[in-house]
Amino acid sequence: VEQTGPREIGGERVSLRQFESADGEELSEVVTDNIDHLRPWMEWASAEPLTRDERIALIERWAESDDLNYGVYVRGSLIGVCGFMHRIGDGGVEIGYWLAEARTGRGHITEAAGLLTTLAFSDPTIDRVEIHHDKANTASAGVPRRLGYRLISEEADKIKTPAEIGIECIWRTKRADWRPEQSGS
Ligand SMILES: CC(C)(COP(=O)(O)OP(=O)(O)OC[C@H]1O[C@@H](n2cnc3c(N)ncnc32)[C@H](O)[C@@H]1OP(=O)(O)O)[C@@H](O)C(=O)NCCC(=O)NCCS
């Protein structure tokens, strides 16, 4: 399925833009500079660094999938990635994210995840949005908490990355509970 969703979304402090092949180099640079920050938590980080061609192929696969991957930008610089995946069954999408380490602590990914939550609900077939993280990843937990998601379960899960302890926390917001102004602060 071709991806849909706006090419760009402007927030108060961040803007989101879908990746194009031309963004490959900037993305590789941010990933490489932050690999020690990402490896503990992001499963894909074990395959880094990708070659230039692998990065472009990845961005092209993203463009063909119905999952969406947005670069998160502040004043034109890529600071992280926020996207959604249709892997939690009908009517649901799961949001994932990461930031460059030096860009943490300012609420930027909370704002980005809020913008994507609002975008997810613009699809009338979506009635729930979830954020999943390992219980040891307390920084990740802060994002759904600040957005007013509810923690709905903690379940044993495979350990997929070096820092996980194998307890998956699932946070959810339902269409009826979501206020678009929850997108950040
Ligand atoms: C998960 C991750 C993106 C969270 O980053 P973060 O900087 O904590 O999240 P935000 O950008 O939303 O910033 C929130 C922080 O900014 C602070 N903040 C400052 N101004 C703010 C504002 N206007 N609005 C909201 N928060 C603000 C918050 O208090 C919070 O700080 P605290 O955790 O000390 O309370 C980051 O830790 C990361 O990249 N980790 C590695 C990859 C990863 O684990 N990804 C998730 C896998 S499930």
PDB file of C-alpha atoms and ligand atoms in Angstrom:
ATOM      1  CA  VAL A   1       0.000   0.000   0.000  1.00  0.00           C
ATOM      2  CA  GLU A   2       1.274   3.480  -0.837  1.00  0.00           C
ATOM      3  CA  GLN A   3       1.752   5.643   2.178  1.00  0.00           C
ATOM      4  CA  THR A   4      -0.599   8.522   2.680  1.00  0.00           C
ATOM      5  CA  GLY A   5      -0.445  11.279   5.191  1.00  0.00           C
ATOM      6  CA  PRO A   6       0.758  14.808   4.667  1.00  0.00           C
ATOM      7  CA  ARG A   7       4.308  15.322   3.508  1.00  0.00           C
ATOM      8  CA  GLU A   8       4.827  17.918   6.218  1.00  0.00           C
ATOM      9  CA  ILE A   9       3.184  18.712   9.540  1.00  0.00           C
ATOM     10  CA  GLY A  10       3.984  21.899  11.372  1.00  0.00           C
ATOM     11  CA  GLY A  11       3.820  22.032  15.150  1.00  0.00           C
ATOM     12  CA  GLU A  12       4.527  24.809  17.606  1.00  0.00           C
ATOM     13  CA  ARG A  13       8.184  23.970  18.023  1.00  0.00           C
ATOM     14  CA  VAL A  14       8.892  21.024  15.734  1.00  0.00           C
ATOM     15  CA  SER A  15       7.973  20.197  12.202  1.00  0.00           C
ATOM     16  CA  LEU A  16       7.639  16.733  10.769  1.00  0.00           C
ATOM     17  CA  ARG A  17       8.501  15.786   7.237  1.00  0.00           C
ATOM     18  CA  GLN A  18       8.375  12.419   5.498  1.00  0.00           C
ATOM     19  CA  PHE A  19      11.761  11.150   4.408  1.00  0.00           C
ATOM     20  CA  GLU A  20      12.941  11.240   0.822  1.00  0.00           C
ATOM     21  CA  SER A  21      16.050   9.577  -0.604  1.00  0.00           C
ATOM     22  CA  ALA A  22      17.805  12.949  -0.499  1.00  0.00           C
ATOM     23  CA  ASP A  23      17.529  12.908   3.300  1.00  0.00           C
ATOM     24  CA  GLY A  24      19.538   9.692   3.565  1.00  0.00           C
ATOM     25  CA  GLU A  25      22.830  11.350   4.332  1.00  0.00           C
ATOM     26  CA  GLU A  26      21.486  13.579   7.095  1.00  0.00           C
ATOM     27  CA  LEU A  27      19.632  10.629   8.624  1.00  0.00           C
ATOM     28  CA  SER A  28      22.773   8.468   8.535  1.00  0.00           C
ATOM     29  CA  GLU A  29      24.744  11.222  10.208  1.00  0.00           C
ATOM     30  CA  VAL A  30      22.284  11.636  13.085  1.00  0.00           C
ATOM     31  CA  VAL A  31      22.029   7.859  13.582  1.00  0.00           C
ATOM     32  CA  THR A  32      25.804   7.395  13.529  1.00  0.00           C
ATOM     33  CA  ASP A  33      26.454  10.288  15.899  1.00  0.00           C
ATOM     34  CA  ASN A  34      23.888   8.836  18.330  1.00  0.00           C
ATOM     35  CA  ILE A  35      24.456   5.134  17.961  1.00  0.00           C
ATOM     36  CA  ASP A  36      25.483   4.612  21.595  1.00  0.00           C
ATOM     37  CA  HIS A  37      22.286   6.364  22.699  1.00  0.00           C
ATOM     38  CA  LEU A  38      20.099   4.319  20.323  1.00  0.00           C
ATOM     39  CA  ARG A  39      21.612   0.834  20.559  1.00  0.00           C
ATOM     40  CA  PRO A  40      20.329   0.103  24.079  1.00  0.00           C
ATOM     41  CA  TRP A  41      16.701   0.560  22.984  1.00  0.00           C
ATOM     42  CA  MET A  42      16.243   0.421  19.227  1.00  0.00           C
ATOM     43  CA  GLU A  43      16.243  -3.036  17.645  1.00  0.00           C
ATOM     44  CA  TRP A  44      17.289  -1.768  14.209  1.00  0.00           C
ATOM     45  CA  ALA A  45      20.384  -0.094  15.670  1.00  0.00           C
ATOM     46  CA  SER A  46      22.226  -3.421  15.781  1.00  0.00           C
ATOM     47  CA  ALA A  47      22.312  -3.344  11.968  1.00  0.00           C
ATOM     48  CA  GLU A  48      23.921   0.115  11.887  1.00  0.00           C
ATOM     49  CA  PRO A  49      25.852   1.659  10.294  1.00  0.00           C
ATOM     50  CA  LEU A  50      24.046   1.145   6.995  1.00  0.00           C
ATOM     51  CA  THR A  51      25.815   1.942   3.762  1.00  0.00           C
ATOM     52  CA  ARG A  52      24.604   4.873   1.697  1.00  0.00           C
ATOM     53  CA  ASP A  53      22.757   2.507  -0.660  1.00  0.00           C
ATOM     54  CA  GLU A  54      21.176   0.565   2.204  1.00  0.00           C
ATOM     55  CA  ARG A  55      19.934   3.829   3.730  1.00  0.00           C
ATOM     56  CA  ILE A  56      18.359   4.934   0.456  1.00  0.00           C
ATOM     57  CA  ALA A  57      16.783   1.494  -0.028  1.00  0.00           C
ATOM     58  CA  LEU A  58      15.351   1.730   3.490  1.00  0.00           C
ATOM     59  CA  ILE A  59      13.824   5.158   2.821  1.00  0.00           C
ATOM     60  CA  GLU A  60      12.364   3.790  -0.422  1.00  0.00           C
ATOM     61  CA  ARG A  61      10.834   0.856   1.440  1.00  0.00           C
ATOM     62  CA  TRP A  62       9.315   3.306   3.926  1.00  0.00           C
ATOM     63  CA  ALA A  63       7.746   5.207   1.024  1.00  0.00           C
ATOM     64  CA  GLU A  64       6.077   2.026  -0.230  1.00  0.00           C
ATOM     65  CA  SER A  65       4.828   0.815   3.119  1.00  0.00           C
ATOM     66  CA  ASP A  66       1.678   2.051   4.802  1.00  0.00           C
ATOM     67  CA  ASP A  67       3.677   2.789   7.930  1.00  0.00           C
ATOM     68  CA  LEU A  68       4.761   6.417   8.066  1.00  0.00           C
ATOM     69  CA  ASN A  69       8.170   7.710   9.112  1.00  0.00           C
ATOM     70  CA  TYR A  70       8.607  11.390   9.733  1.00  0.00           C
ATOM     71  CA  GLY A  71      11.833  13.215  10.345  1.00  0.00           C
ATOM     72  CA  VAL A  72      11.478  15.568  13.305  1.00  0.00           C
ATOM     73  CA  TYR A  73      13.025  18.967  12.533  1.00  0.00           C
ATOM     74  CA  VAL A  74      13.830  22.001  14.622  1.00  0.00           C
ATOM     75  CA  ARG A  75      14.846  25.064  12.622  1.00  0.00           C
ATOM     76  CA  GLY A  76      15.600  22.889   9.613  1.00  0.00           C
ATOM     77  CA  SER A  77      17.814  20.351  11.406  1.00  0.00           C
ATOM     78  CA  LEU A  78      16.890  16.709  11.768  1.00  0.00           C
ATOM     79  CA  ILE A  79      16.718  15.892  15.497  1.00  0.00           C
ATOM     80  CA  GLY A  80      14.991  12.501  15.473  1.00  0.00           C
ATOM     81  CA  VAL A  81      12.322  10.300  13.966  1.00  0.00           C
ATOM     82  CA  CYS A  82       8.710   9.666  14.854  1.00  0.00           C
ATOM     83  CA  GLY A  83       6.456   7.326  12.950  1.00  0.00           C
ATOM     84  CA  PHE A  84       3.598   4.939  13.044  1.00  0.00           C
ATOM     85  CA  MET A  85       3.190   1.293  12.385  1.00  0.00           C
ATOM     86  CA  HIS A  86       0.043  -0.649  11.603  1.00  0.00           C
ATOM     87  CA  ARG A  87       1.093  -3.718  13.534  1.00  0.00           C
ATOM     88  CA  ILE A  88      -1.354  -3.785  16.440  1.00  0.00           C
ATOM     89  CA  GLY A  89      -4.405  -4.982  14.546  1.00  0.00           C
ATOM     90  CA  ASP A  90      -7.394  -3.370  12.909  1.00  0.00           C
ATOM     91  CA  GLY A  91      -8.348   0.066  14.124  1.00  0.00           C
ATOM     92  CA  GLY A  92      -5.044   0.725  15.822  1.00  0.00           C
ATOM     93  CA  VAL A  93      -1.691   2.293  15.137  1.00  0.00           C
ATOM     94  CA  GLU A  94       1.452   2.230  17.228  1.00  0.00           C
ATOM     95  CA  ILE A  95       3.722   5.261  17.459  1.00  0.00           C
ATOM     96  CA  GLY A  96       7.486   4.906  17.812  1.00  0.00           C
ATOM     97  CA  TYR A  97      10.221   7.522  18.174  1.00  0.00           C
ATOM     98  CA  TRP A  98      13.791   8.425  18.961  1.00  0.00           C
ATOM     99  CA  LEU A  99      15.766  11.626  19.379  1.00  0.00           C
ATOM    100  CA  ALA A 100      19.371  12.661  19.046  1.00  0.00           C
ATOM    101  CA  GLU A 101      20.736  12.570  22.565  1.00  0.00           C
ATOM    102  CA  ALA A 102      21.593  16.301  22.580  1.00  0.00           C
ATOM    103  CA  ARG A 103      17.982  17.114  21.620  1.00  0.00           C
ATOM    104  CA  THR A 104      16.344  15.379  24.543  1.00  0.00           C
ATOM    105  CA  GLY A 105      14.799  17.118  27.529  1.00  0.00           C
ATOM    106  CA  ARG A 106      12.807  19.799  25.697  1.00  0.00           C
ATOM    107  CA  GLY A 107       9.508  18.112  24.974  1.00  0.00           C
ATOM    108  CA  HIS A 108      10.181  17.826  21.263  1.00  0.00           C
ATOM    109  CA  ILE A 109       9.318  14.161  20.842  1.00  0.00           C
ATOM    110  CA  THR A 110       6.240  14.564  23.022  1.00  0.00           C
ATOM    111  CA  GLU A 111       5.074  17.273  20.645  1.00  0.00           C
ATOM    112  CA  ALA A 112       5.878  15.092  17.610  1.00  0.00           C
ATOM    113  CA  ALA A 113       4.045  12.064  19.026  1.00  0.00           C
ATOM    114  CA  GLY A 114       1.062  14.291  19.806  1.00  0.00           C
ATOM    115  CA  LEU A 115       0.965  15.547  16.230  1.00  0.00           C
ATOM    116  CA  LEU A 116       1.076  11.961  14.952  1.00  0.00           C
ATOM    117  CA  THR A 117      -1.660  10.887  17.360  1.00  0.00           C
ATOM    118  CA  THR A 118      -3.893  13.607  15.924  1.00  0.00           C
ATOM    119  CA  LEU A 119      -2.919  12.535  12.406  1.00  0.00           C
ATOM    120  CA  ALA A 120      -3.734   8.896  13.189  1.00  0.00           C
ATOM    121  CA  PHE A 121      -7.246   9.856  14.294  1.00  0.00           C
ATOM    122  CA  SER A 122      -7.803  11.787  11.063  1.00  0.00           C
ATOM    123  CA  ASP A 123      -8.255   8.298   9.570  1.00  0.00           C
ATOM    124  CA  PRO A 124     -11.836   7.369  10.490  1.00  0.00           C
ATOM    125  CA  THR A 125     -10.949   3.664  10.715  1.00  0.00           C
ATOM    126  CA  ILE A 126      -8.510   4.305  13.578  1.00  0.00           C
ATOM    127  CA  ASP A 127      -9.974   4.334  17.066  1.00  0.00           C
ATOM    128  CA  ARG A 128      -6.929   3.680  19.225  1.00  0.00           C
ATOM    129  CA  VAL A 129      -3.305   4.751  19.229  1.00  0.00           C
ATOM    130  CA  GLU A 130      -0.705   2.962  21.311  1.00  0.00           C
ATOM    131  CA  ILE A 131       2.853   3.481  22.465  1.00  0.00           C
ATOM    132  CA  HIS A 132       4.818   0.398  23.532  1.00  0.00           C
ATOM    133  CA  HIS A 133       8.103   0.428  25.407  1.00  0.00           C
ATOM    134  CA  ASP A 134      10.149  -1.778  27.654  1.00  0.00           C
ATOM    135  CA  LYS A 135       9.563  -1.083  31.325  1.00  0.00           C
ATOM    136  CA  ALA A 136      13.215  -0.151  31.846  1.00  0.00           C
ATOM    137  CA  ASN A 137      12.879   2.647  29.285  1.00  0.00           C
ATOM    138  CA  THR A 138      11.578   5.312  31.634  1.00  0.00           C
ATOM    139  CA  ALA A 139      12.425   8.160  29.233  1.00  0.00           C
ATOM    140  CA  SER A 140      10.148   6.564  26.656  1.00  0.00           C
ATOM    141  CA  ALA A 141       7.358   6.172  29.239  1.00  0.00           C
ATOM    142  CA  GLY A 142       7.369   9.920  29.792  1.00  0.00           C
ATOM    143  CA  VAL A 143       6.084  10.565  26.283  1.00  0.00           C
ATOM    144  CA  PRO A 144       2.687   8.805  26.518  1.00  0.00           C
ATOM    145  CA  ARG A 145       2.351   9.910  30.144  1.00  0.00           C
ATOM    146  CA  ARG A 146       2.708  13.593  29.238  1.00  0.00           C
ATOM    147  CA  LEU A 147       0.242  13.125  26.372  1.00  0.00           C
ATOM    148  CA  GLY A 148      -2.428  11.673  28.639  1.00  0.00           C
ATOM    149  CA  TYR A 149      -2.336   8.140  27.270  1.00  0.00           C
ATOM    150  CA  ARG A 150      -3.330   5.451  29.761  1.00  0.00           C
ATOM    151  CA  LEU A 151      -1.056   2.598  30.768  1.00  0.00           C
ATOM    152  CA  ILE A 152      -3.191  -0.423  29.967  1.00  0.00           C
ATOM    153  CA  SER A 153      -0.858  -3.371  30.458  1.00  0.00           C
ATOM    154  CA  GLU A 154       2.555  -4.659  31.358  1.00  0.00           C
ATOM    155  CA  GLU A 155       3.328  -8.020  29.839  1.00  0.00           C
ATOM    156  CA  ALA A 156       6.288 -10.327  29.549  1.00  0.00           C
ATOM    157  CA  ASP A 157       7.930  -9.887  26.164  1.00  0.00           C
ATOM    158  CA  LYS A 158      11.086 -11.004  24.397  1.00  0.00           C
ATOM    159  CA  ILE A 159      14.185  -8.972  25.145  1.00  0.00           C
ATOM    160  CA  LYS A 160      14.944  -7.363  21.785  1.00  0.00           C
ATOM    161  CA  THR A 161      17.617  -4.823  22.653  1.00  0.00           C
ATOM    162  CA  PRO A 162      20.549  -4.687  25.096  1.00  0.00           C
ATOM    163  CA  ALA A 163      18.882  -2.552  27.796  1.00  0.00           C
ATOM    164  CA  GLU A 164      15.426  -4.133  27.840  1.00  0.00           C
ATOM    165  CA  ILE A 165      14.307  -6.202  30.795  1.00  0.00           C
ATOM    166  CA  GLY A 166      11.537  -7.999  28.895  1.00  0.00           C
ATOM    167  CA  ILE A 167       8.424  -6.292  30.237  1.00  0.00           C
ATOM    168  CA  GLU A 168       6.431  -4.496  27.591  1.00  0.00           C
ATOM    169  CA  CYS A 169       4.377  -1.526  28.767  1.00  0.00           C
ATOM    170  CA  ILE A 170       1.428  -0.632  26.554  1.00  0.00           C
ATOM    171  CA  TRP A 171      -0.081   2.845  26.663  1.00  0.00           C
ATOM    172  CA  ARG A 172      -3.231   3.669  24.749  1.00  0.00           C
ATOM    173  CA  THR A 173      -5.414   6.607  23.894  1.00  0.00           C
ATOM    174  CA  LYS A 174      -8.846   6.227  22.361  1.00  0.00           C
ATOM    175  CA  ARG A 175     -10.364   8.566  19.818  1.00  0.00           C
ATOM    176  CA  ALA A 176     -12.990   9.730  22.326  1.00  0.00           C
ATOM    177  CA  ASP A 177     -10.323  10.643  24.889  1.00  0.00           C
ATOM    178  CA  TRP A 178      -7.929  12.453  22.574  1.00  0.00           C
ATOM    179  CA  ARG A 179      -7.719  16.234  22.529  1.00  0.00           C
ATOM    180  CA  PRO A 180      -5.540  17.564  19.719  1.00  0.00           C
ATOM    181  CA  GLU A 181      -4.148  20.279  22.015  1.00  0.00           C
ATOM    182  CA  GLN A 182      -2.486  17.444  23.951  1.00  0.00           C
ATOM    183  CA  SER A 183       0.244  17.569  21.333  1.00  0.00           C
ATOM    184  CA  GLY A 184       3.093  18.628  23.554  1.00  0.00           C
ATOM    185  CA  SER A 185       3.376  20.755  26.630  1.00  0.00           C
TER     186      SER A 185
HETATM  187  C1  LIG B   1      12.620   8.156  24.278  1.00  0.00           C
HETATM  188  C2  LIG B   1      13.186   9.549  24.019  1.00  0.00           C
HETATM  189  C3  LIG B   1      12.854   9.990  22.588  1.00  0.00           C
HETATM  190  C4  LIG B   1      12.560  10.518  25.035  1.00  0.00           C
HETATM  191  O1  LIG B   1      13.190  11.779  24.917  1.00  0.00           O
HETATM  192  P1  LIG B   1      12.800  12.973  25.915  1.00  0.00           P
HETATM  193  O2  LIG B   1      13.734  14.082  25.653  1.00  0.00           O
HETATM  194  O3  LIG B   1      12.691  12.466  27.303  1.00  0.00           O
HETATM  195  O4  LIG B   1      11.331  13.379  25.446  1.00  0.00           O
HETATM  196  P2  LIG B   1      10.796  14.820  25.048  1.00  0.00           P
HETATM  197  O5  LIG B   1      11.484  15.358  23.857  1.00  0.00           O
HETATM  198  O6  LIG B   1       9.340  14.699  24.985  1.00  0.00           O
HETATM  199  O7  LIG B   1      11.233  15.709  26.287  1.00  0.00           O
HETATM  200  C5  LIG B   1      10.654  15.476  27.557  1.00  0.00           C
HETATM  201  C6  LIG B   1      11.552  16.084  28.598  1.00  0.00           C
HETATM  202  O8  LIG B   1      11.660  17.474  28.335  1.00  0.00           O
HETATM  203  C7  LIG B   1      11.137  18.207  29.429  1.00  0.00           C
HETATM  204  N1  LIG B   1      10.468  19.381  28.847  1.00  0.00           N
HETATM  205  C8  LIG B   1      11.018  20.605  28.787  1.00  0.00           C
HETATM  206  N2  LIG B   1      10.195  21.440  28.146  1.00  0.00           N
HETATM  207  C9  LIG B   1       9.094  20.746  27.816  1.00  0.00           C
HETATM  208  C10 LIG B   1       7.888  21.080  27.156  1.00  0.00           C
HETATM  209  N3  LIG B   1       7.650  22.314  26.697  1.00  0.00           N
HETATM  210  N4  LIG B   1       6.962  20.106  26.948  1.00  0.00           N
HETATM  211  C11 LIG B   1       7.169  18.864  27.405  1.00  0.00           C
HETATM  212  N5  LIG B   1       8.306  18.484  28.041  1.00  0.00           N
HETATM  213  C12 LIG B   1       9.266  19.427  28.246  1.00  0.00           C
HETATM  214  C13 LIG B   1      10.217  17.252  30.143  1.00  0.00           C
HETATM  215  O9  LIG B   1      10.064  17.607  31.488  1.00  0.00           O
HETATM  216  C14 LIG B   1      10.974  15.967  29.992  1.00  0.00           C
HETATM  217  O10 LIG B   1      12.089  15.948  30.859  1.00  0.00           O
HETATM  218  P3  LIG B   1      12.155  14.890  32.074  1.00  0.00           P
HETATM  219  O11 LIG B   1      12.150  13.535  31.458  1.00  0.00           O
HETATM  220  O12 LIG B   1      13.436  15.243  32.718  1.00  0.00           O
HETATM  221  O13 LIG B   1      10.930  15.178  32.857  1.00  0.00           O
HETATM  222  C15 LIG B   1      14.738   9.566  24.189  1.00  0.00           C
HETATM  223  O14 LIG B   1      15.056   9.213  25.502  1.00  0.00           O
HETATM  224  C16 LIG B   1      15.450   8.627  23.222  1.00  0.00           C
HETATM  225  O15 LIG B   1      15.697   8.962  22.064  1.00  0.00           O
HETATM  226  N6  LIG B   1      15.806   7.401  23.709  1.00  0.00           N
HETATM  227  C17 LIG B   1      16.485   6.411  22.892  1.00  0.00           C
HETATM  228  C18 LIG B   1      15.556   5.801  21.862  1.00  0.00           C
HETATM  229  C19 LIG B   1      14.319   5.212  22.519  1.00  0.00           C
HETATM  230  O16 LIG B   1      14.374   4.677  23.597  1.00  0.00           O
HETATM  231  N7  LIG B   1      13.170   5.293  21.814  1.00  0.00           N
HETATM  232  C20 LIG B   1      11.914   4.773  22.326  1.00  0.00           C
HETATM  233  C21 LIG B   1      11.839   3.296  22.190  1.00  0.00           C
HETATM  234  S1  LIG B   1      10.303   2.659  22.871  1.00  0.00           S
END
